[in-house]
């Protein structure tokens, strides 16, 4: 795979691209965006960022799973999980980068 990027690296990139902003302003803006997205998902709503993708919730019903250490059956409770679906332009950009 490729490299991963941490929140602090993302903030450094944001600060580097916006030199007219103070570093603290970039950190605050990113925190507001992340908090707002989190709250939207907690409320059960969907997030759509055109050209990037969408975030939503998916219900996973209760099921029987396996303990990987000993193979015994384990009850896995029902829960909601967050999913991301890439937008068309993002998928196309990723596909083009992998063809080269």
XYZ file of N, CA and C in Angstrom:
300
model
N 0.845 -1.178 0.000
C 0.000 0.000 0.000
C 0.886 1.235 0.000
N 0.318 2.340 0.344
C 1.064 3.587 0.377
C 1.341 4.012 1.805
N 1.670 5.251 1.944
C 1.911 5.793 3.275
C 0.590 6.242 3.877
N 0.563 6.370 5.177
C -0.621 6.910 5.832
C -0.280 8.317 6.312
N -1.313 9.081 6.582
C -1.115 10.452 7.040
C -1.856 10.631 8.363
N -1.199 11.241 9.307
C -1.807 11.470 10.614
C -2.486 12.841 10.634
N -3.256 13.074 11.673
C -3.950 14.354 11.808
C -2.939 15.501 11.885
N -1.861 15.320 12.624
C -0.869 16.392 12.752
C -0.169 16.656 11.413
N 0.063 15.607 10.617
C 0.662 15.795 9.295
C -0.310 16.525 8.366
N -1.580 16.199 8.472
C -2.598 16.879 7.679
C -2.662 18.360 8.048
N -2.585 18.660 9.336
C -2.595 20.057 9.782
C -1.354 20.794 9.298
N -0.207 20.139 9.305
C 1.022 20.763 8.804
C 0.897 21.073 7.318
N 0.303 20.156 6.565
C 0.081 20.366 5.132
C -0.863 21.552 4.908
N -1.913 21.623 5.690
C -2.868 22.729 5.590
C -2.177 24.052 5.893
N -1.394 24.086 6.937
C -0.666 25.295 7.325
C 0.332 25.688 6.243
N 0.992 24.705 5.638
C 1.960 24.988 4.579
C 1.318 25.564 3.332
N 0.091 25.146 3.046
C -0.607 25.648 1.848
C -1.308 26.980 2.078
N -1.514 27.336 3.317
C -2.191 28.593 3.647
C -1.287 29.457 4.526
N -0.224 30.004 3.962
C 0.750 30.744 4.787
C 0.200 32.028 5.394
N -0.924 32.534 4.873
C -1.481 33.767 5.441
C -2.230 33.501 6.744
N -2.528 32.227 7.036
C -3.210 31.863 8.272
C -2.194 31.496 9.342
N -2.551 31.758 10.572
C -1.705 31.303 11.673
C -1.895 29.801 11.848
N -0.893 29.136 12.385
C -0.981 27.681 12.599
C -2.167 27.347 13.500
N -2.397 28.152 14.500
C -3.518 27.921 15.421
C -4.863 28.002 14.689
N -4.986 28.934 13.736
C -6.218 29.053 12.953
C -6.476 27.792 12.135
N -5.422 27.249 11.536
C -5.557 26.010 10.755
C -5.989 24.855 11.655
N -5.399 24.777 12.841
C -5.758 23.713 13.775
C -7.213 23.845 14.213
N -7.630 25.065 14.496
C -9.012 25.300 14.920
C -10.002 24.966 13.806
N -9.670 25.356 12.576
C -10.556 25.084 11.444
C -10.704 23.584 11.231
N -9.603 22.858 11.288
C -9.655 21.401 11.114
C -10.461 20.757 12.242
N -10.287 21.236 13.453
C -11.029 20.683 14.595
C -12.527 20.918 14.426
N -12.915 22.089 13.955
C -14.334 22.393 13.737
C -14.910 21.465 12.672
N -14.171 21.263 11.589
C -14.642 20.386 10.514
C -14.818 18.955 11.022
N -13.824 18.436 11.713
C -13.888 17.061 12.221
C -15.004 16.911 13.246
N -15.130 17.865 14.149
C -16.199 17.808 15.154
C -17.581 17.872 14.505
N -17.722 18.735 13.518
C -19.001 18.864 12.828
C -19.362 17.578 12.088
N -18.384 16.970 11.431
C -18.632 15.711 10.734
C -19.010 14.619 11.730
N -18.300 14.548 12.835
C -18.594 13.543 13.865
C -20.001 13.719 14.417
N -20.378 14.948 14.730
C -21.702 15.220 15.282
C -22.799 14.865 14.284
N -22.562 15.151 13.014
C -23.538 14.820 11.971
C -23.771 13.316 11.917
N -22.702 12.535 11.998
C -22.840 11.075 11.975
C -23.501 10.560 13.253
N -23.178 11.150 14.394
C -23.813 10.754 15.663
C -25.321 10.969 15.588
N -25.739 12.032 14.917
C -27.169 12.324 14.771
C -27.844 11.427 13.737
N -27.059 10.593 13.050
C -27.625 9.658 12.080
C -27.747 10.198 10.671
N -27.175 11.348 10.415
C -27.249 11.948 9.081
C -26.071 11.507 8.218
N -26.164 11.833 6.953
C -25.158 11.472 5.965
C -24.355 12.718 5.610
N -23.079 12.547 5.270
C -22.220 13.657 4.866
C -21.804 13.420 3.423
N -21.993 14.418 2.581
C -21.577 14.305 1.186
C -20.656 15.464 0.847
N -19.451 15.136 0.396
C -18.493 16.140 -0.025
C -18.288 15.930 -1.524
N -18.869 16.802 -2.322
C -18.840 16.651 -3.784
C -17.398 16.568 -4.283
N -17.160 15.622 -5.161
C -15.832 15.424 -5.722
C -14.924 14.579 -4.852
N -15.346 14.277 -3.647
C -14.533 13.469 -2.730
C -15.242 12.175 -2.381
N -16.415 12.275 -1.753
C -17.162 11.079 -1.392
C -18.181 11.370 -0.321
N -18.741 10.298 0.234
C -19.760 10.464 1.259
C -19.493 9.529 2.432
N -19.926 9.973 3.595
C -19.832 9.195 4.818
C -21.251 8.904 5.278
N -21.463 7.729 5.791
C -22.780 7.368 6.287
C -22.670 6.275 7.334
N -23.818 5.832 7.803
C -23.866 4.767 8.800
C -24.430 3.501 8.172
N -23.900 2.386 8.597
C -24.392 1.105 8.123
C -24.708 0.251 9.361
N -25.885 -0.347 9.375
C -26.289 -1.189 10.502
C -25.743 -2.590 10.300
N -25.110 -3.118 11.314
C -24.605 -4.491 11.290
C -25.360 -5.277 12.363
N -26.173 -6.249 11.949
C -26.975 -7.001 12.923
C -26.108 -7.907 13.803
N -26.701 -8.345 14.890
C -26.016 -9.266 15.802
C -25.653 -10.539 15.038
N -24.490 -11.101 15.368
C -24.058 -12.320 14.682
C -23.131 -13.127 15.582
N -22.816 -14.322 15.138
C -21.852 -15.160 15.845
C -20.525 -15.046 15.111
N -19.495 -14.643 15.828
C -18.157 -14.520 15.261
C -17.245 -15.584 15.837
N -15.995 -15.524 15.496
C -14.999 -16.481 15.987
C -13.862 -15.752 16.666
N -13.429 -16.299 17.798
C -12.255 -15.790 18.486
C -11.041 -16.250 17.677
N -10.209 -15.331 17.175
C -9.091 -15.736 16.325
C -8.016 -16.545 17.052
N -7.956 -16.422 18.387
C -6.930 -17.153 19.134
C -7.251 -18.627 19.279
N -8.510 -18.934 19.597
C -8.834 -20.346 19.838
C -9.976 -20.881 18.978
N -10.572 -20.029 18.147
C -11.622 -20.480 17.242
C -12.987 -20.665 17.878
N -13.134 -20.318 19.148
C -14.425 -20.492 19.807
C -15.431 -19.453 19.314
N -16.720 -19.806 19.394
C -17.791 -18.908 18.963
C -17.962 -17.767 19.968
N -18.176 -16.571 19.441
C -18.347 -15.384 20.273
C -19.531 -14.594 19.725
N -20.405 -14.139 20.604
C -21.537 -13.311 20.184
C -21.036 -11.891 19.930
N -21.319 -11.363 18.743
C -20.952 -9.997 18.390
C -22.239 -9.190 18.372
N -22.299 -8.163 19.187
C -23.530 -7.383 19.325
C -23.837 -6.586 18.067
N -25.087 -6.232 17.897
C -25.507 -5.380 16.778
C -24.936 -3.989 16.990
N -24.611 -3.322 15.893
C -24.041 -1.976 16.020
C -24.124 -1.243 14.697
N -23.912 0.046 14.773
C -23.783 0.878 13.588
C -22.298 1.130 13.371
N -21.908 1.177 12.125
C -20.524 1.474 11.801
C -20.496 2.550 10.716
N -19.452 3.336 10.698
C -19.307 4.398 9.720
C -18.706 3.807 8.444
N -19.231 4.211 7.295
C -18.640 3.773 6.036
C -18.369 4.983 5.163
N -17.431 4.814 4.257
C -17.073 5.868 3.302
C -17.229 5.308 1.899
N -17.858 6.071 1.050
C -17.983 5.701 -0.355
C -17.339 6.815 -1.173
N -16.290 6.456 -1.906
C -15.561 7.442 -2.699
C -16.440 7.977 -3.821
N -16.300 9.259 -4.111
C -17.022 9.886 -5.216
C -16.393 9.523 -6.550
N -17.119 9.765 -7.610
C -16.676 9.383 -8.952
C -15.335 10.021 -9.318
N -15.182 11.320 -9.096
C -13.937 11.981 -9.492
C -12.749 11.474 -8.670
N -12.954 11.168 -7.390
C -11.875 10.610 -6.574
C -11.492 9.224 -7.085
N -12.490 8.387 -7.381
C -12.201 7.049 -7.909
C -11.416 7.139 -9.218
N -11.805 8.057 -10.082
C -11.115 8.215 -11.362
C -9.677 8.682 -11.163
N -9.460 9.626 -10.248
C -8.101 10.103 -9.969
C -7.232 8.990 -9.410
N -7.782 8.196 -8.508
C -7.021 7.081 -7.927
C -6.706 6.045 -9.003
N -7.676 5.726 -9.840
C -7.454 4.761 -10.915
C -6.364 5.238 -11.873
N -6.398 6.515 -12.246
C -5.384 7.056 -13.148
C -4.008 7.001 -12.529
N -3.894 7.279 -11.230
C -2.585 7.266 -10.573
C -2.011 5.859 -10.501
N -2.869 4.839 -10.481
C -2.411 3.448 -10.398
C -2.048 2.881 -11.759
N -2.523 3.497 -12.848
C -2.223 3.009 -14.195
C -0.805 3.364 -14.614
N -0.254 4.417 -14.040
C 1.102 4.882 -14.435
C 2.176 4.090 -13.783
